[in-house]
Coordinates of C-alpha atoms and ligand atoms in Angstrom, one line a residue:
X1 CA 159.1 107.4 110.8
X2 CA 157.3 109.6 108.2
X3 CA 153.6 110.2 108.6
X4 CA 150.9 111.4 106.4
X5 CA 148.2 113.8 107.6
X6 CA 144.6 112.8 107.2
X7 CA 141.9 115.1 108.4
X8 CA 144.1 116.6 111.0
X9 CA 145.4 113.4 112.7
X10 CA 148.6 111.7 111.5
X11 CA 148.5 108.2 110.2
X12 CA 151.8 106.3 110.3
X13 CA 152.9 105.3 106.8
X14 CA 154.1 102.0 108.2
X15 CA 152.9 100.1 111.2
X16 CA 155.6 97.8 112.6
X17 CA 156.0 96.0 115.9
X18 CA 156.5 98.0 119.0
X19 CA 159.1 96.4 121.3
X20 CA 160.8 97.7 124.4
X21 CA 159.1 101.1 123.9
X22 CA 160.0 101.6 120.2
X23 CA 158.7 100.8 116.8
X24 CA 160.9 98.2 115.0
X25 CA 161.9 97.1 111.6
X26 CA 161.0 99.0 108.4
X27 CA 161.3 96.2 106.0
X28 CA 159.5 92.9 105.7
X29 CA 156.4 91.4 104.3
X30 CA 153.9 94.2 103.7
X31 CA 150.1 94.2 103.9
X32 CA 147.9 97.2 102.9
X33 CA 145.9 99.0 105.6
X34 CA 142.8 100.2 103.9
X35 CA 140.1 102.7 104.6
X36 CA 136.9 100.7 104.0
X37 CA 134.9 103.9 103.3
X38 CA 136.6 104.3 99.9
X39 CA 139.0 101.3 99.6
X40 CA 142.0 103.7 99.7
X41 CA 145.3 102.4 101.0
X42 CA 146.1 104.6 104.0
X43 CA 149.1 102.8 105.6
X44 CA 151.2 99.7 105.3
X45 CA 151.6 97.0 107.9
X46 CA 155.0 95.4 108.1
X47 CA 154.6 91.9 109.3
X48 CA 156.5 90.5 112.3
X49 CA 158.2 87.2 111.4
X50 CA 159.0 84.6 114.0
X51 CA 162.4 86.2 115.0
X52 CA 160.6 89.5 115.7
X53 CA 157.9 87.7 117.7
X54 CA 160.8 86.1 119.6
X55 CA 162.3 89.5 120.4
X56 CA 158.9 90.8 121.6
X57 CA 158.4 87.8 123.9
X58 CA 162.0 88.0 125.2
X59 CA 161.5 91.6 126.0
X60 CA 158.3 90.9 127.9
X61 CA 159.9 88.0 129.7
X62 CA 162.9 90.2 130.7
X63 CA 160.5 92.9 132.0
X64 CA 158.7 90.3 134.0
X65 CA 161.7 88.7 135.5
X66 CA 163.5 91.9 136.5
X67 CA 160.3 93.1 138.1
X68 CA 160.3 96.6 136.6
X69 CA 156.6 96.6 136.7
X70 CA 155.3 93.8 138.9
X71 CA 157.5 94.8 141.9
X72 CA 156.3 98.4 141.9
X73 CA 153.9 99.2 144.8
X74 CA 150.3 98.8 144.0
X75 CA 149.7 102.5 144.4
X76 CA 152.4 103.2 141.8
X77 CA 150.8 100.8 139.3
X78 CA 147.4 102.2 139.9
X79 CA 148.7 105.8 139.3
X80 CA 150.2 104.7 136.0
X81 CA 147.0 102.9 134.9
X82 CA 144.9 106.0 135.7
X83 CA 147.3 108.1 133.7
X84 CA 146.8 105.7 130.8
X85 CA 143.0 106.3 131.1
X86 CA 143.6 110.1 131.2
X87 CA 145.7 110.0 128.1
X88 CA 143.1 108.0 126.3
X89 CA 140.5 110.6 127.2
X90 CA 142.9 113.4 126.0
X91 CA 143.5 111.5 122.7
X92 CA 139.9 110.3 122.3
X93 CA 139.3 111.9 118.9
X94 CA 142.6 110.8 117.5
X95 CA 142.2 107.2 118.6
X96 CA 138.6 107.2 117.4
X97 CA 139.8 108.5 114.0
X98 CA 142.5 105.9 113.6
X99 CA 140.0 103.1 114.6
X100 CA 137.4 104.5 112.2
X101 CA 139.9 104.8 109.3
X102 CA 140.8 101.1 109.3
X103 CA 137.7 99.5 110.7
X104 CA 134.9 101.6 109.2
X105 CA 133.1 101.8 112.6
X106 CA 131.2 105.1 112.7
X107 CA 133.2 107.9 114.4
X108 CA 130.4 108.8 116.7
X109 CA 130.1 105.3 118.1
X110 CA 133.8 105.2 118.7
X111 CA 133.9 108.6 120.4
X112 CA 130.9 107.7 122.6
X113 CA 131.5 104.0 123.1
X114 CA 134.7 102.1 122.3
X115 CA 137.3 104.8 123.1
X116 CA 135.8 105.9 126.5
X117 CA 135.5 102.2 127.2
X118 CA 139.2 101.9 126.6
X119 CA 139.9 104.5 129.3
X120 CA 137.4 102.8 131.6
X121 CA 139.1 99.5 131.2
X122 CA 142.2 101.0 132.7
X123 CA 140.4 102.9 135.5
X124 CA 138.4 99.9 136.4
X125 CA 141.4 97.6 136.8
X126 CA 143.3 100.2 138.6
X127 CA 140.5 100.5 141.2
X128 CA 140.0 96.7 141.3
X129 CA 143.7 96.3 142.1
X130 CA 143.2 98.5 145.1
X131 CA 140.3 96.5 146.4
X132 CA 141.1 92.9 146.0
X133 CA 142.1 90.9 149.1
X134 CA 144.2 87.8 149.4
X135 CA 142.7 84.7 151.2
X136 CA 143.6 83.3 154.6
X137 CA 142.4 80.1 156.2
X138 CA 142.9 79.9 160.0
X139 CA 141.3 76.5 160.7
X140 CA 144.4 74.4 160.7
X141 CA 145.7 74.3 164.2
X142 CA 149.1 76.1 164.6
X143 CA 149.0 77.5 161.1
X144 CA 147.9 80.4 159.0
X145 CA 147.2 79.2 155.5
X146 CA 147.7 82.0 153.0
X147 CA 146.4 81.9 149.4
X148 CA 148.3 84.5 147.5
X149 CA 147.7 85.5 143.9
X150 CA 150.7 86.0 141.7
X151 CA 151.0 87.1 138.0
X152 CA 151.4 84.2 135.6
X153 CA 154.2 85.7 133.5
X154 CA 154.0 86.7 129.8
X155 CA 150.5 86.8 128.3
X156 CA 149.8 86.6 124.6
X157 CA 146.8 88.8 123.8
X158 CA 145.2 88.2 120.4
X159 CA 142.3 90.3 119.2
X160 CA 139.8 90.7 116.3
X161 CA 139.1 93.6 114.0
X162 CA 135.6 94.6 115.1
X163 CA 136.5 96.4 118.3
X164 CA 140.3 96.4 118.2
X165 CA 141.3 98.9 120.9
X166 CA 138.4 98.4 123.3
X167 CA 139.0 94.6 123.4
X168 CA 142.8 94.7 123.4
X169 CA 142.9 97.3 126.1
X170 CA 140.6 95.3 128.3
X171 CA 143.0 92.4 128.0
X172 CA 146.1 94.6 128.6
X173 CA 144.6 96.3 131.6
X174 CA 143.6 92.9 133.1
X175 CA 147.0 91.4 132.4
X176 CA 149.2 94.2 133.7
X177 CA 147.1 95.2 136.6
X178 CA 148.2 92.0 138.3
X179 CA 151.8 92.3 137.3
X180 CA 152.1 90.3 134.1
X181 CA 153.9 91.4 130.9
X182 CA 152.3 90.9 127.6
X183 CA 152.7 90.8 123.8
X184 CA 149.6 91.9 121.8
X185 CA 148.7 90.8 118.3
X186 CA 145.8 92.8 116.9
X187 CA 144.1 91.8 113.7
X188 CA 146.2 92.5 110.7
X189 CA 143.2 94.4 109.3
X190 CA 143.1 97.0 112.0
X191 CA 146.5 97.8 113.5
X192 CA 146.4 101.6 113.7
X193 CA 144.7 102.5 117.0
X194 CA 146.3 99.7 119.0
X195 CA 149.8 100.8 117.7
X196 CA 149.2 104.4 118.7
X197 CA 148.0 103.2 122.1
X198 CA 151.4 101.6 122.7
X199 CA 153.0 105.0 122.7
X200 CA 150.4 106.3 125.2
X201 CA 151.2 103.4 127.5
X202 CA 154.9 104.3 127.6
X203 CA 154.0 108.0 127.9
X204 CA 151.9 107.2 131.0
X205 CA 154.8 105.4 132.6
X206 CA 154.3 101.7 131.8
X207 CA 157.9 100.6 131.6
X208 CA 159.1 99.7 128.1
X209 CA 158.9 95.9 127.5
X210 CA 155.9 95.4 129.8
X211 CA 153.5 95.7 126.9
X212 CA 154.9 94.8 123.4
X213 CA 153.1 94.7 120.1
X214 CA 153.6 92.4 117.1
X215 CA 151.6 92.9 113.9
X216 CA 150.9 90.4 111.1
X217 CA 148.8 87.6 109.9
X218 CA 147.5 85.0 112.2
X219 CA 149.2 82.1 110.4
X220 CA 152.6 83.8 110.6
X221 CA 152.9 86.2 113.6
X222 CA 150.0 84.8 115.6
X223 CA 151.1 81.2 115.4
X224 CA 154.6 82.1 116.3
X225 CA 153.4 84.0 119.3
X226 CA 151.1 81.3 120.7
X227 CA 153.7 78.6 120.2
X228 CA 156.5 80.6 121.8
X229 CA 157.9 78.6 124.7
X230 CA 158.2 81.7 126.9
X231 CA 154.5 82.7 126.5
X232 CA 152.7 81.5 129.6
X233 CA 149.1 82.1 128.8
X234 CA 146.9 83.1 125.9
X235 CA 143.8 85.3 125.8
X236 CA 142.1 85.1 122.4
X237 CA 139.1 86.9 121.0
X238 CA 138.1 85.9 117.5
X239 CA 136.5 83.2 115.4
X240 CA 135.8 79.6 116.3
X241 CA 137.9 78.1 113.6
X242 CA 140.9 80.1 114.6
X243 CA 140.3 79.2 118.2
X244 CA 140.6 75.5 117.3
X245 CA 144.1 76.0 115.9
X246 CA 145.1 78.2 118.8
X247 CA 143.9 75.8 121.4
X248 CA 145.8 72.9 119.7
X249 CA 149.0 74.9 119.9
X250 CA 148.4 76.3 123.4
X251 CA 147.4 72.8 124.5
X252 CA 150.7 71.4 123.3
X253 CA 152.5 73.9 125.6
X254 CA 149.9 73.4 128.5
X255 CA 149.1 77.1 128.4
X256 CA 146.0 78.4 130.1
X257 CA 143.6 79.8 127.5
X258 CA 140.7 82.2 127.5
X259 CA 138.6 82.0 124.3
X260 CA 136.0 84.6 123.5
X261 CA 134.5 83.5 120.2
X262 CA 131.6 84.0 117.9
X263 CA 127.9 83.7 118.3
X264 CA 124.5 83.2 116.7
X265 CA 122.6 84.7 119.6
X266 CA 118.9 84.5 120.0
X267 CA 116.9 87.7 120.6
X268 CA 113.5 86.3 121.7
X269 CA 110.5 88.6 121.4
X270 CA 107.4 87.2 123.2
X271 CA 103.9 88.5 122.5
X272 CA 104.0 89.9 126.1
X273 CA 106.8 92.3 125.1
X274 CA 106.7 96.1 124.7
X275 CA 106.9 95.7 120.9
X276 CA 108.2 99.2 120.2
X277 CA 111.1 98.8 122.6
X278 CA 111.8 95.3 121.3
X279 CA 112.0 96.7 117.8
X280 CA 114.3 99.5 118.9
X281 CA 116.6 97.0 120.6
X282 CA 116.5 94.4 117.9
X283 CA 117.8 97.1 115.4
X284 CA 120.6 98.1 117.8
X285 CA 121.3 94.4 118.5
X286 CA 122.0 93.5 114.9
X287 CA 123.0 96.8 113.1
X288 CA 125.2 98.7 115.6
X289 CA 128.9 98.5 114.9
X290 CA 128.0 97.9 111.3
X291 CA 126.6 94.5 112.3
X292 CA 130.0 93.2 113.2
X293 CA 129.7 92.2 116.8
X294 CA 130.1 89.0 118.6
X295 CA 127.1 90.0 120.8
X296 CA 124.8 90.6 117.9
X297 CA 121.2 89.3 118.4
X298 CA 121.4 87.9 114.9
X299 CA 118.6 85.3 115.3
X300 CA 115.5 87.2 116.1
X301 CA 112.9 84.8 117.3
X302 CA 109.4 86.3 117.2
X303 CA 106.2 84.8 118.6
X304 CA 103.8 84.3 115.6
X305 CA 101.0 86.4 117.2
X306 CA 103.1 89.5 116.9
X307 CA 105.3 88.5 113.9
X308 CA 103.6 90.6 111.3
X309 CA 103.7 93.8 113.4
X310 CA 107.3 93.2 114.3
X311 CA 108.5 92.4 110.8
X312 CA 106.8 95.4 109.3
X313 CA 108.2 97.8 111.9
X314 CA 111.7 96.3 111.8
X315 CA 112.1 96.2 108.1
X316 CA 110.7 99.7 107.7
X317 CA 113.2 101.1 110.2
X318 CA 116.1 99.1 108.7
X319 CA 115.4 100.6 105.3
X320 CA 115.7 104.1 106.9
X321 CA 119.1 103.6 108.6
X322 CA 121.6 106.2 107.5
X323 CA 124.4 104.5 105.6
X324 CA 127.4 106.6 104.9
X325 CA 131.0 107.5 105.5
X326 CA 132.0 106.4 109.1
X327 CA 133.6 109.8 109.4
X328 CA 130.2 111.6 109.0
X329 CA 128.7 112.2 112.5
X330 CA 125.2 111.4 111.1
X331 CA 126.2 107.9 109.9
X332 CA 124.5 105.0 111.6
X333 CA 126.0 102.2 109.5
X334 CA 129.4 102.4 107.9
X335 CA 131.2 100.1 105.5
X336 CA 132.1 96.5 106.4
X337 CA 135.7 96.1 107.4
X338 CA 137.2 94.7 104.3
X339 CA 136.2 93.7 100.8
X340 CA 136.4 89.9 101.2
X341 CA 134.2 90.1 104.3
X342 CA 131.6 92.1 102.4
X343 CA 131.6 89.4 99.7
X344 CA 131.1 86.8 102.4
X345 CA 128.2 88.6 103.9
X346 CA 126.6 89.2 100.5
X347 CA 126.9 85.5 99.8
X348 CA 124.4 84.8 102.6
X349 CA 121.6 86.4 100.6
X350 CA 121.7 83.6 98.0
X351 CA 122.2 81.0 100.8
X352 CA 119.1 82.3 102.5
X353 CA 117.0 82.2 99.4
X354 CA 118.2 78.7 98.6
X355 CA 116.9 77.7 102.1
X356 CA 113.5 79.2 101.3
X357 CA 113.9 82.4 103.4
X358 CA 112.1 85.5 102.4
X359 CA 114.1 88.7 101.9
X360 CA 112.5 91.5 103.9
X361 CA 114.9 94.4 103.2
X362 CA 118.4 95.1 101.9
X363 CA 120.4 92.3 100.4
X364 CA 122.8 94.2 98.2
X365 CA 125.9 96.4 98.2
X366 CA 125.3 100.1 98.3
X367 CA 126.2 101.0 94.7
X368 CA 126.2 104.8 95.3
X369 CA 129.0 104.4 97.8
X370 CA 131.4 102.2 95.8
X371 CA 134.3 101.5 95.9
X372 CA 133.6 101.5 99.7
X373 CA 132.6 98.2 101.2
X374 CA 129.1 99.2 102.1
X375 CA 126.2 96.7 102.4
X376 CA 122.5 97.4 102.9
X377 CA 121.0 96.6 106.3
X378 CA 119.4 93.2 105.5
X379 CA 116.8 91.1 107.1
X380 CA 115.3 87.7 106.1
X381 CA 112.4 85.7 107.4
X382 CA 113.6 82.1 107.7
X383 CA 111.2 79.2 107.4
X384 CA 112.8 77.5 110.4
X385 CA 116.0 77.2 112.4
X386 CA 117.6 74.7 110.1
X387 CA 118.4 77.4 107.5
X388 CA 122.1 78.2 107.3
X389 CA 121.4 81.8 108.1
X390 CA 120.2 80.6 111.5
X391 CA 123.2 78.4 112.1
X392 CA 126.2 80.3 110.9
X393 CA 127.7 83.5 112.2
X394 CA 127.4 86.1 109.4
X395 CA 129.0 88.9 111.3
X396 CA 127.4 91.7 109.2
X397 CA 124.3 93.8 109.1
X398 CA 122.2 90.7 108.4
X399 CA 119.3 89.8 110.7
X400 CA 117.5 86.5 110.5
X401 CA 113.9 86.4 111.9
X402 CA 112.5 83.1 112.9
X403 CA 108.9 82.6 114.0
X404 CA 107.8 80.5 117.0
X405 CA 104.5 79.6 118.6
X406 CA 105.0 78.4 122.2
X407 CA 107.6 79.2 124.9
X408 CA 108.9 75.6 124.7
X409 CA 109.5 76.1 121.1
X410 CA 111.3 79.4 121.6
X411 CA 113.8 77.9 124.1
X412 CA 114.3 74.8 121.9
X413 CA 115.2 77.1 118.9
X414 CA 117.3 79.4 121.0
X415 CA 119.4 76.5 122.4
X416 CA 119.5 74.6 119.1
X417 CA 122.8 76.3 118.1
X418 CA 126.5 75.4 117.9
X419 CA 127.1 78.6 119.7
X420 CA 126.2 79.9 123.2
X421 CA 127.5 83.4 123.7
X422 CA 124.6 85.6 124.7
X423 CA 120.8 85.9 124.5
X424 CA 118.2 88.6 124.7
X425 CA 114.6 88.2 126.0
X426 CA 111.7 90.7 125.5
X427 CA 108.6 90.2 127.7
X428 CA 106.8 92.2 130.4
X429 CA 105.3 89.0 131.8
X430 CA 107.4 88.1 134.9
X431 CA 106.8 84.3 134.9
X432 CA 108.0 84.3 131.2
X433 CA 111.1 86.2 132.1
X434 CA 111.9 84.0 135.1
X435 CA 111.5 80.9 133.0
X436 CA 113.7 82.3 130.3
X437 CA 116.5 82.8 132.9
X438 CA 116.7 79.1 133.6
X439 CA 116.0 77.7 130.1
X440 CA 118.5 79.7 128.0
X441 CA 121.9 78.1 127.6
X442 CA 124.3 81.0 127.0
X443 CA 127.1 82.8 128.8
X444 CA 124.9 85.9 129.3
X445 CA 121.2 86.9 129.1
X446 CA 119.9 90.4 128.7
X447 CA 116.3 91.0 129.8
X448 CA 114.4 93.8 128.2
X449 CA 117.5 95.7 127.4
X450 CA 120.0 95.9 124.6
X451 CA 123.6 94.9 125.3
X452 CA 125.3 96.6 128.3
X453 CA 128.3 95.1 129.9
X454 CA 129.4 95.3 133.5
X455 CA 133.1 94.9 133.7
X456 CA 132.8 93.5 137.2
X457 CA 130.9 90.5 135.9
X458 CA 132.3 87.5 134.0
X459 CA 131.9 87.6 130.3
X460 CA 132.3 84.7 127.9
X461 CA 130.4 81.9 126.2
X462 CA 129.8 78.2 126.1
X463 CA 130.0 75.6 123.3
X464 CA 131.6 77.0 120.1
X465 CA 131.4 80.5 121.7
X466 CA 134.4 79.6 123.8
X467 CA 135.4 79.0 127.3
X468 CA 137.1 81.0 130.1
X469 CA 135.8 84.3 131.4
X470 CA 137.2 87.8 131.6
X471 CA 136.1 90.8 133.5
X472 CA 136.6 91.7 137.2
X473 CA 137.4 88.8 139.4
X474 CA 137.4 86.4 136.4
X475 CA 140.3 88.4 134.8
X476 CA 142.1 88.3 138.1
X477 CA 141.7 84.5 138.2
X478 CA 142.9 84.1 134.7
X479 CA 145.9 86.4 134.8
X480 CA 147.1 85.1 138.2
X481 CA 147.9 81.8 139.8
X482 CA 147.2 80.8 143.4
X483 CA 150.2 80.2 145.6
X484 CA 149.4 78.6 148.9
X485 CA 151.7 79.3 151.8
X486 CA 151.6 77.4 155.1
X487 CA 152.8 79.8 157.9
X488 CA 153.2 78.2 161.3
X489 CA 152.1 80.4 164.2
X490 CA 154.3 78.5 166.6
X491 CA 157.3 76.3 165.6
X492 CA 155.6 73.0 164.7
X493 CA 157.0 69.8 166.1
X494 CA 158.9 67.9 163.5
X495 CA 159.2 64.1 163.7
X496 CA 162.9 63.3 164.0
X497 CA 163.9 60.8 161.4
X498 CA 167.1 58.9 161.1
X499 CA 168.2 59.2 164.7
Ligands
LIG501 P1 139.8 85.7 113.5 O1 139.7 84.4 114.3 O2 140.0 85.5 112.0 O3 141.1 86.5 113.9 C1 141.3 86.9 115.2 C2 142.7 87.2 115.5 O4 143.4 85.9 115.5 C3 143.4 88.0 114.5 O5 144.4 88.9 115.2 C4 144.2 87.0 113.6 O6 145.3 87.5 113.0 C5 144.5 86.0 114.7 N1 144.8 84.7 114.2 C6 144.3 84.1 113.1 N2 144.8 82.8 112.9 C7 145.7 82.6 114.0 C8 146.5 81.6 114.4 N3 146.6 80.4 113.7 N4 147.3 81.7 115.5 C9 147.2 82.8 116.2 N5 146.4 83.9 115.9 C10 145.7 83.8 114.7 O7 138.6 86.6 113.9 P2 138.2 88.0 113.2 O8 137.6 87.7 111.9 O9 139.4 88.9 113.3 O10 137.1 88.5 114.2 C11 135.8 88.1 114.1 C12 135.4 87.0 115.0 O11 135.7 87.4 116.4 C13 133.9 86.7 115.0 O12 133.7 85.3 115.1 C14 133.4 87.4 116.3 O13 132.2 86.8 116.8 C15 134.6 87.1 117.2 N6 134.5 88.1 118.4 C16 134.2 87.6 119.6 C17 134.1 88.4 120.7 C18 133.8 87.9 122.1 O14 134.0 88.7 123.0 N7 133.2 86.7 122.2 C19 134.3 89.8 120.5 C20 134.6 90.3 119.2 C21 134.7 89.4 118.2

């Protein structure tokens, strides 16, 4: 397939499916792949219709059934997974570039964060595979009761556009480590880096067919994938509305489901906090990754006694954030991922005003950088938690600050949300911290630290932020099923019937 050269790294002119170790059809429904930095079309996605999804699933099923991967010795699988990680390291700049060009995430964040994380996902699960032990119960007289873990089969792995490769690679590593095959469906907005990664998987020695890729819109390619009768389980990261549709379809097929969804997470700043550090972290919490993160601390709850100081410092720093091309190493905030998304984010400025919120900074597109999809880092001060900007996930560089007076009020506001993904707490007063741990209803709580993730620990939310957990042992539990084996230590006596 022909390729065009952009800044030293090739970008495929067409991104198709990748099945059985090869890119597939060249014709079909086309979608533009756009560089959000200047709205330029840089590639074309050729959508996989249902028959191609079927081919991808059948290929993964055949790979699973003939055991070309799952029957390999653990050491062999570990070696291949480590090789994948090495290849990601070697291609770090290229993968970062591809991701940057269709997501608008700043290059330097990709080079230091998401792409090394992709390599780490594979190293981590390779090591995990070498450590995990099966279970044995010896209490039943005359028996050893073994509890074995076996791969579930073919996994559908569906991802969003805000961290395409880092998230998809975590799912792939977890799925194949334990012997599953999979079919990935990245967001139609950001197919480039995941597609290139497929080639690296094959180069590293993952047998063709074990990991297949289909590209296309959710309503076409994604729905066909989830509904496919030969898909055994579904791991989904994306929005809550989509998750409702996926869970209806997966429920019909009784397929296990892991749902990592959106959030409107509280970042609680108490008067007992180190305010400088809390401001630093609040900025990172809402503006990193161009504000497009599920983990964003997008509702910043600030105790009224320190509100004025916090707001002044936060808004002043937000105004100084360096907005620019995501390819520029100095850039702190790049463009939003696509035009319609920017319009949606911008719409929340009027929504905030209508609810009586005060605009503290930003609130408009960056005219000097048109036609790129840039939006000024924005913060509003809400009157209370009933404002729509406190209740709905905006998924952009848009912070909502909400005042509170007492601890009770802080927890009531934090928990008064449809979502329950994560939460952040800032206080140097230990009793306050300890109380926060038990009061906050969310899948994860960070104390006096911005987001860091430990892949050994479960990650996921509650309520509209989803259910199911991935990471370490949780991934193992999700991507395997338990098979119990009763093994007699001496021949057991068998009642003789029918004599
Ligand atoms: P989205 O729900 O629109 O799409 C996610 C994926 O689902 C895409 O690949 C899309 O094509 C596919 N899809 C859409 N409809 C489908 C259907 N009917 N059947 C099958 N697949 C379908 O989400 P998005 O806009 O791409 O991503 C943003 C959302 O993802 C935000 O809500 C964000 O919070 C969430 N997110 C959550 C996490 C987490 O770990 N909890 C991480 C990143 C992003």
